[in-house]
Amino acid sequence: MTTDVDLAQEAFDNYRSYINPPLARVMKLSGAPVEVSAAGSTITDHTGKTYLDFAGGYGVFTLGHRHPRVVAAVRDQLERMALSGRTMFNPLMGRLAKRLAELTPGDLTFSFFANSGTEAVEGALKLARAATQRAAIVSTDGAFHGKTFGALSVSGREAFRAPFAPLLADVRRVAFGDAAALRRAVDADVAGVIVEPVQGEGGVNVPPEGYLRDVRAICDEAGAVMIADEVQTGLGRCGTRFACDREQVVPDIMTLAKGLSGGVMPIGAYVARPSVWNAAYAKAPLLHTSTFGGSELACAAALAALDVLVDDDLAGRARERGSQLLEGARAVMHRHPAVLADVRGAGLLVGAELQHEGYGGSIIPELLKRGVTAAWTLNAQRVIRLEPPLIVTAGEVDTALQAFEGAVAAAFEQLGALA
Ligand SMILES: Cc1ncc(COP(=O)(O)O)c(C=O)c1O
């Protein structure tokens, strides 16, 4: 009989021997358990202990784990056809593209489907170049757009880029939220500006009011394509259907992934305005393709997820529970100013900035001990993100906040004041 201990040892050994030895060690040191099952806002580990999932798969689980409407849609589709044969019309892909055109702002119309966020970004960057016949891309410091070559080239963390140089040539980086700097960087050579409406992995950075409108205007003046990377912020996460809606801005291309999966099937997409899409692909329909992208299973999941997003007003729920989480985490900060420097966020994307990154190595395991998952942000090691499913209840937010306070206090007890 396999015991809990065997399962944990097997997982660790396999990670160490066949996946990534240093990652295996870091995960073990931080007390990471073995995930076995999940439902709603919780994950259950190999010992039967349940955790409130406030890491939320880095934003994947907007509907929680295994939402019944998504599972039913995927099961039903599995009985008919799983992956596209690609030679015939795929009706679900058509329906999903139509639904996205209805739900996204303005005249965003044409969708391309892939399997991840980084592929969505690759597609968007290629589209911007092909549509404008220009080469340069402007992106922002701290940005995270994925780890394939194009997406990595426009991402903001040097440590992730350096080992792979040279990346895409002619990428210009400017401070996030600084419209004047952006204006100086955008000229007639610029194909596109790529920006997250709220930076996620950069440390949960909310730009000043008006920034997105300025980005829009700067792109319009220069004839550059505005790409809004909503892989993490879209589909209700930030308290509006899309984070661009916070400023009623219509980008030329919007990228989506994470929550579009309904938490069940991987999918990524970009949605483009006809003016841009036609300029690139009107006469060349096979320039950008994907074998797996837009499979029947993934589209069935996404269609069900979009229905839940609208029917259950997940954006409204993100606003309500988001202000509860933000206010609660701010109260913890006021009681523990030696550990927490700032708490900020939009909707249910909340970041807690630590006075010293050393505290994080304590807070995350302490949270796990108390039955709550949380995650670092990839580009800002001093910021821990709290990003629960949008279906989280008020009681679950309270429970997580109590655990957060306990973990912060424990970190200070263990480490004292870190300079
Ligand atoms: C804004 C943004 N864009 C792109 C990506 C890359 O997505 P994926 O990991 O699915 O490739 C991420 C992932 O965190 C993201 O936050």
mmCIF file with all atom_site columns, C-alpha atoms in Angstrom, residues 190-325:
data_model
loop_
_atom_site.group_PDB
_atom_site.id
_atom_site.type_symbol
_atom_site.label_atom_id
_atom_site.label_alt_id
_atom_site.label_comp_id
_atom_site.label_asym_id
_atom_site.label_entity_id
_atom_site.label_seq_id
_atom_site.pdbx_PDB_ins_code
_atom_site.Cartn_x
_atom_site.Cartn_y
_atom_site.Cartn_z
_atom_site.occupancy
_atom_site.B_iso_or_equiv
_atom_site.pdbx_formal_charge
_atom_site.auth_seq_id
_atom_site.auth_comp_id
_atom_site.auth_asym_id
_atom_site.auth_atom_id
_atom_site.pdbx_PDB_model_num
ATOM 1   C CA . VAL A 1 190 ? 7.624   51.164 -33.252 1.00 0.00 ? 190 VAL A CA 1
ATOM 2   C CA . ALA A 1 191 ? 5.313   48.315 -34.234 1.00 0.00 ? 191 ALA A CA 1
ATOM 3   C CA . GLY A 1 192 ? 3.633   47.992 -30.877 1.00 0.00 ? 192 GLY A CA 1
ATOM 4   C CA . VAL A 1 193 ? 3.500   48.832 -27.212 1.00 0.00 ? 193 VAL A CA 1
ATOM 5   C CA . ILE A 1 194 ? 2.793   45.870 -24.932 1.00 0.00 ? 194 ILE A CA 1
ATOM 6   C CA . VAL A 1 195 ? 1.505   46.577 -21.464 1.00 0.00 ? 195 VAL A CA 1
ATOM 7   C CA . GLU A 1 196 ? -0.281  44.808 -18.631 1.00 0.00 ? 196 GLU A CA 1
ATOM 8   C CA . PRO A 1 197 ? -3.151  47.030 -17.465 1.00 0.00 ? 197 PRO A CA 1
ATOM 9   C CA . VAL A 1 198 ? -2.117  46.043 -13.932 1.00 0.00 ? 198 VAL A CA 1
ATOM 10  C CA . GLN A 1 199 ? 1.286   44.384 -13.593 1.00 0.00 ? 199 GLN A CA 1
ATOM 11  C CA . GLY A 1 200 ? 0.951   40.991 -11.951 1.00 0.00 ? 200 GLY A CA 1
ATOM 12  C CA . GLU A 1 201 ? 4.374   39.349 -11.765 1.00 0.00 ? 201 GLU A CA 1
ATOM 13  C CA . GLY A 1 202 ? 6.047   42.760 -11.554 1.00 0.00 ? 202 GLY A CA 1
ATOM 14  C CA . GLY A 1 203 ? 4.758   42.968 -7.983  1.00 0.00 ? 203 GLY A CA 1
ATOM 15  C CA . VAL A 1 204 ? 1.063   43.816 -8.417  1.00 0.00 ? 204 VAL A CA 1
ATOM 16  C CA . ASN A 1 205 ? 1.531   47.374 -9.692  1.00 0.00 ? 205 ASN A CA 1
ATOM 17  C CA . VAL A 1 206 ? -1.549  49.459 -10.408 1.00 0.00 ? 206 VAL A CA 1
ATOM 18  C CA . PRO A 1 207 ? -0.705  52.343 -12.769 1.00 0.00 ? 207 PRO A CA 1
ATOM 19  C CA . PRO A 1 208 ? -1.860  55.905 -12.126 1.00 0.00 ? 208 PRO A CA 1
ATOM 20  C CA . GLU A 1 209 ? -5.387  56.700 -13.317 1.00 0.00 ? 209 GLU A CA 1
ATOM 21  C CA . GLY A 1 210 ? -5.277  57.800 -16.959 1.00 0.00 ? 210 GLY A CA 1
ATOM 22  C CA . TYR A 1 211 ? -2.163  55.772 -17.865 1.00 0.00 ? 211 TYR A CA 1
ATOM 23  C CA . LEU A 1 212 ? -3.969  53.342 -20.157 1.00 0.00 ? 212 LEU A CA 1
ATOM 24  C CA . ARG A 1 213 ? -5.733  56.194 -21.936 1.00 0.00 ? 213 ARG A CA 1
ATOM 25  C CA . ASP A 1 214 ? -2.330  57.832 -22.415 1.00 0.00 ? 214 ASP A CA 1
ATOM 26  C CA . VAL A 1 215 ? -0.897  54.583 -23.816 1.00 0.00 ? 215 VAL A CA 1
ATOM 27  C CA . ARG A 1 216 ? -3.825  54.454 -26.235 1.00 0.00 ? 216 ARG A CA 1
ATOM 28  C CA . ALA A 1 217 ? -3.272  58.059 -27.341 1.00 0.00 ? 217 ALA A CA 1
ATOM 29  C CA . ILE A 1 218 ? 0.499   57.608 -27.736 1.00 0.00 ? 218 ILE A CA 1
ATOM 30  C CA . CYS A 1 219 ? -0.029  54.522 -29.910 1.00 0.00 ? 219 CYS A CA 1
ATOM 31  C CA . ASP A 1 220 ? -2.615  56.342 -32.013 1.00 0.00 ? 220 ASP A CA 1
ATOM 32  C CA . GLU A 1 221 ? -0.318  59.306 -32.579 1.00 0.00 ? 221 GLU A CA 1
ATOM 33  C CA . ALA A 1 222 ? 2.568   57.067 -33.690 1.00 0.00 ? 222 ALA A CA 1
ATOM 34  C CA . GLY A 1 223 ? 0.539   54.526 -35.649 1.00 0.00 ? 223 GLY A CA 1
ATOM 35  C CA . ALA A 1 224 ? 1.712   51.802 -33.252 1.00 0.00 ? 224 ALA A CA 1
ATOM 36  C CA . VAL A 1 225 ? -0.372  48.831 -32.141 1.00 0.00 ? 225 VAL A CA 1
ATOM 37  C CA . MET A 1 226 ? -1.471  48.789 -28.494 1.00 0.00 ? 226 MET A CA 1
ATOM 38  C CA . ILE A 1 227 ? -1.270  45.290 -27.022 1.00 0.00 ? 227 ILE A CA 1
ATOM 39  C CA . ALA A 1 228 ? -2.976  44.846 -23.655 1.00 0.00 ? 228 ALA A CA 1
ATOM 40  C CA . ASP A 1 229 ? -1.685  41.694 -22.015 1.00 0.00 ? 229 ASP A CA 1
ATOM 41  C CA . GLU A 1 230 ? -4.705  40.588 -19.976 1.00 0.00 ? 230 GLU A CA 1
ATOM 42  C CA . VAL A 1 231 ? -3.458  37.033 -19.469 1.00 0.00 ? 231 VAL A CA 1
ATOM 43  C CA . GLN A 1 232 ? -3.556  37.568 -15.711 1.00 0.00 ? 232 GLN A CA 1
ATOM 44  C CA . THR A 1 233 ? -5.804  40.607 -15.284 1.00 0.00 ? 233 THR A CA 1
ATOM 45  C CA . GLY A 1 234 ? -8.614  39.719 -17.688 1.00 0.00 ? 234 GLY A CA 1
ATOM 46  C CA . LEU A 1 235 ? -11.907 37.927 -17.158 1.00 0.00 ? 235 LEU A CA 1
ATOM 47  C CA . GLY A 1 236 ? -12.957 39.535 -13.901 1.00 0.00 ? 236 GLY A CA 1
ATOM 48  C CA . ARG A 1 237 ? -9.737  39.241 -11.909 1.00 0.00 ? 237 ARG A CA 1
ATOM 49  C CA . CYS A 1 238 ? -9.298  42.972 -11.299 1.00 0.00 ? 238 CYS A CA 1
ATOM 50  C CA . GLY A 1 239 ? -12.956 43.702 -10.565 1.00 0.00 ? 239 GLY A CA 1
ATOM 51  C CA . THR A 1 240 ? -13.989 44.576 -14.108 1.00 0.00 ? 240 THR A CA 1
ATOM 52  C CA . ARG A 1 241 ? -14.509 42.172 -17.003 1.00 0.00 ? 241 ARG A CA 1
ATOM 53  C CA . PHE A 1 242 ? -11.165 43.260 -18.441 1.00 0.00 ? 242 PHE A CA 1
ATOM 54  C CA . ALA A 1 243 ? -8.680  45.469 -16.630 1.00 0.00 ? 243 ALA A CA 1
ATOM 55  C CA . CYS A 1 244 ? -8.701  47.806 -19.682 1.00 0.00 ? 244 CYS A CA 1
ATOM 56  C CA . ASP A 1 245 ? -12.322 48.519 -18.787 1.00 0.00 ? 245 ASP A CA 1
ATOM 57  C CA . ARG A 1 246 ? -11.061 50.375 -15.709 1.00 0.00 ? 246 ARG A CA 1
ATOM 58  C CA . GLU A 1 247 ? -10.288 53.223 -18.124 1.00 0.00 ? 247 GLU A CA 1
ATOM 59  C CA . GLN A 1 248 ? -12.665 52.313 -20.962 1.00 0.00 ? 248 GLN A CA 1
ATOM 60  C CA . VAL A 1 249 ? -9.710  51.708 -23.230 1.00 0.00 ? 249 VAL A CA 1
ATOM 61  C CA . VAL A 1 250 ? -9.927  49.492 -26.317 1.00 0.00 ? 250 VAL A CA 1
ATOM 62  C CA . PRO A 1 251 ? -6.520  48.038 -27.202 1.00 0.00 ? 251 PRO A CA 1
ATOM 63  C CA . ASP A 1 252 ? -5.736  46.875 -30.739 1.00 0.00 ? 252 ASP A CA 1
ATOM 64  C CA . ILE A 1 253 ? -4.859  43.404 -29.487 1.00 0.00 ? 253 ILE A CA 1
ATOM 65  C CA . MET A 1 254 ? -5.797  41.790 -26.188 1.00 0.00 ? 254 MET A CA 1
ATOM 66  C CA . THR A 1 255 ? -4.141  38.617 -24.937 1.00 0.00 ? 255 THR A CA 1
ATOM 67  C CA . LEU A 1 256 ? -5.939  36.161 -22.678 1.00 0.00 ? 256 LEU A CA 1
ATOM 68  C CA . ALA A 1 257 ? -5.152  32.787 -21.073 1.00 0.00 ? 257 ALA A CA 1
ATOM 69  C CA . LYS A 1 258 ? -5.191  31.650 -17.418 1.00 0.00 ? 258 LYS A CA 1
ATOM 70  C CA . GLY A 1 259 ? -8.843  32.180 -16.401 1.00 0.00 ? 259 GLY A CA 1
ATOM 71  C CA . LEU A 1 260 ? -10.089 31.478 -19.923 1.00 0.00 ? 260 LEU A CA 1
ATOM 72  C CA . SER A 1 261 ? -9.343  27.818 -19.202 1.00 0.00 ? 261 SER A CA 1
ATOM 73  C CA . GLY A 1 262 ? -12.148 27.732 -16.643 1.00 0.00 ? 262 GLY A CA 1
ATOM 74  C CA . GLY A 1 263 ? -9.526  26.094 -14.446 1.00 0.00 ? 263 GLY A CA 1
ATOM 75  C CA . VAL A 1 264 ? -9.891  22.862 -16.404 1.00 0.00 ? 264 VAL A CA 1
ATOM 76  C CA . MET A 1 265 ? -8.343  22.972 -19.911 1.00 0.00 ? 265 MET A CA 1
ATOM 77  C CA . PRO A 1 266 ? -5.329  25.067 -20.972 1.00 0.00 ? 266 PRO A CA 1
ATOM 78  C CA . ILE A 1 267 ? -6.062  27.727 -23.575 1.00 0.00 ? 267 ILE A CA 1
ATOM 79  C CA . GLY A 1 268 ? -4.574  31.036 -24.650 1.00 0.00 ? 268 GLY A CA 1
ATOM 80  C CA . ALA A 1 269 ? -5.901  33.571 -27.121 1.00 0.00 ? 269 ALA A CA 1
ATOM 81  C CA . TYR A 1 270 ? -5.430  36.947 -28.636 1.00 0.00 ? 270 TYR A CA 1
ATOM 82  C CA . VAL A 1 271 ? -8.320  39.034 -29.865 1.00 0.00 ? 271 VAL A CA 1
ATOM 83  C CA . ALA A 1 272 ? -7.565  41.710 -32.462 1.00 0.00 ? 272 ALA A CA 1
ATOM 84  C CA . ARG A 1 273 ? -9.316  44.627 -34.097 1.00 0.00 ? 273 ARG A CA 1
ATOM 85  C CA . PRO A 1 274 ? -10.125 44.086 -37.782 1.00 0.00 ? 274 PRO A CA 1
ATOM 86  C CA . SER A 1 275 ? -7.973  47.040 -38.864 1.00 0.00 ? 275 SER A CA 1
ATOM 87  C CA . VAL A 1 276 ? -4.880  45.392 -37.396 1.00 0.00 ? 276 VAL A CA 1
ATOM 88  C CA . TRP A 1 277 ? -5.709  41.768 -38.231 1.00 0.00 ? 277 TRP A CA 1
ATOM 89  C CA . ASN A 1 278 ? -6.562  42.565 -41.847 1.00 0.00 ? 278 ASN A CA 1
ATOM 90  C CA . ALA A 1 279 ? -3.402  44.574 -42.338 1.00 0.00 ? 279 ALA A CA 1
ATOM 91  C CA . ALA A 1 280 ? -1.386  41.478 -41.414 1.00 0.00 ? 280 ALA A CA 1
ATOM 92  C CA . TYR A 1 281 ? -3.304  38.433 -42.482 1.00 0.00 ? 281 TYR A CA 1
ATOM 93  C CA . ALA A 1 282 ? -6.080  39.332 -44.927 1.00 0.00 ? 282 ALA A CA 1
ATOM 94  C CA . LYS A 1 283 ? -4.165  37.736 -47.779 1.00 0.00 ? 283 LYS A CA 1
ATOM 95  C CA . ALA A 1 284 ? -2.142  35.193 -45.817 1.00 0.00 ? 284 ALA A CA 1
ATOM 96  C CA . PRO A 1 285 ? -4.374  32.986 -43.677 1.00 0.00 ? 285 PRO A CA 1
ATOM 97  C CA . LEU A 1 286 ? -1.684  30.456 -42.731 1.00 0.00 ? 286 LEU A CA 1
ATOM 98  C CA . LEU A 1 287 ? 1.052   32.782 -41.532 1.00 0.00 ? 287 LEU A CA 1
ATOM 99  C CA . HIS A 1 288 ? 0.346   32.051 -37.867 1.00 0.00 ? 288 HIS A CA 1
ATOM 100 C CA . THR A 1 289 ? -1.082  28.682 -36.842 1.00 0.00 ? 289 THR A CA 1
ATOM 101 C CA . SER A 1 290 ? -1.147  26.126 -34.005 1.00 0.00 ? 290 SER A CA 1
ATOM 102 C CA . THR A 1 291 ? -1.876  22.392 -34.147 1.00 0.00 ? 291 THR A CA 1
ATOM 103 C CA . PHE A 1 292 ? -3.412  22.115 -30.694 1.00 0.00 ? 292 PHE A CA 1
ATOM 104 C CA . GLY A 1 293 ? -4.743  25.670 -30.345 1.00 0.00 ? 293 GLY A CA 1
ATOM 105 C CA . GLY A 1 294 ? -8.520  25.998 -30.076 1.00 0.00 ? 294 GLY A CA 1
ATOM 106 C CA . SER A 1 295 ? -9.182  22.307 -29.539 1.00 0.00 ? 295 SER A CA 1
ATOM 107 C CA . GLU A 1 296 ? -12.770 21.257 -28.986 1.00 0.00 ? 296 GLU A CA 1
ATOM 108 C CA . LEU A 1 297 ? -12.101 20.411 -25.344 1.00 0.00 ? 297 LEU A CA 1
ATOM 109 C CA . ALA A 1 298 ? -10.410 23.721 -24.610 1.00 0.00 ? 298 ALA A CA 1
ATOM 110 C CA . CYS A 1 299 ? -13.121 25.708 -26.382 1.00 0.00 ? 299 CYS A CA 1
ATOM 111 C CA . ALA A 1 300 ? -15.881 23.837 -24.541 1.00 0.00 ? 300 ALA A CA 1
ATOM 112 C CA . ALA A 1 301 ? -14.168 24.722 -21.257 1.00 0.00 ? 301 ALA A CA 1
ATOM 113 C CA . ALA A 1 302 ? -13.712 28.366 -22.242 1.00 0.00 ? 302 ALA A CA 1
ATOM 114 C CA . LEU A 1 303 ? -17.310 28.772 -23.442 1.00 0.00 ? 303 LEU A CA 1
ATOM 115 C CA . ALA A 1 304 ? -18.604 27.402 -20.139 1.00 0.00 ? 304 ALA A CA 1
ATOM 116 C CA . ALA A 1 305 ? -16.158 29.588 -18.206 1.00 0.00 ? 305 ALA A CA 1
ATOM 117 C CA . LEU A 1 306 ? -17.353 32.724 -20.015 1.00 0.00 ? 306 LEU A CA 1
ATOM 118 C CA . ASP A 1 307 ? -20.964 31.820 -19.229 1.00 0.00 ? 307 ASP A CA 1
ATOM 119 C CA . VAL A 1 308 ? -20.125 31.499 -15.540 1.00 0.00 ? 308 VAL A CA 1
ATOM 120 C CA . LEU A 1 309 ? -18.166 34.778 -15.653 1.00 0.00 ? 309 LEU A CA 1
ATOM 121 C CA . VAL A 1 310 ? -21.247 36.611 -16.896 1.00 0.00 ? 310 VAL A CA 1
ATOM 122 C CA . ASP A 1 311 ? -24.052 34.678 -15.149 1.00 0.00 ? 311 ASP A CA 1
ATOM 123 C CA . ASP A 1 312 ? -22.397 34.768 -11.722 1.00 0.00 ? 312 ASP A CA 1
ATOM 124 C CA . ASP A 1 313 ? -21.021 38.311 -12.106 1.00 0.00 ? 313 ASP A CA 1
ATOM 125 C CA . LEU A 1 314 ? -17.533 37.206 -11.151 1.00 0.00 ? 314 LEU A CA 1
ATOM 126 C CA . ALA A 1 315 ? -16.160 40.696 -11.790 1.00 0.00 ? 315 ALA A CA 1
ATOM 127 C CA . GLY A 1 316 ? -18.589 42.109 -9.213  1.00 0.00 ? 316 GLY A CA 1
ATOM 128 C CA . ARG A 1 317 ? -17.600 39.387 -6.773  1.00 0.00 ? 317 ARG A CA 1
ATOM 129 C CA . ALA A 1 318 ? -13.919 40.191 -7.361  1.00 0.00 ? 318 ALA A CA 1
ATOM 130 C CA . ARG A 1 319 ? -14.673 43.838 -6.501  1.00 0.00 ? 319 ARG A CA 1
ATOM 131 C CA . GLU A 1 320 ? -16.459 42.963 -3.253  1.00 0.00 ? 320 GLU A CA 1
ATOM 132 C CA . ARG A 1 321 ? -14.171 40.232 -1.982  1.00 0.00 ? 321 ARG A CA 1
ATOM 133 C CA . GLY A 1 322 ? -11.199 42.191 -3.344  1.00 0.00 ? 322 GLY A CA 1
ATOM 134 C CA . SER A 1 323 ? -11.900 45.197 -1.154  1.00 0.00 ? 323 SER A CA 1
ATOM 135 C CA . GLN A 1 324 ? -12.403 42.883 1.830   1.00 0.00 ? 324 GLN A CA 1
ATOM 136 C CA . LEU A 1 325 ? -9.035  41.231 1.142   1.00 0.00 ? 325 LEU A CA 1
#
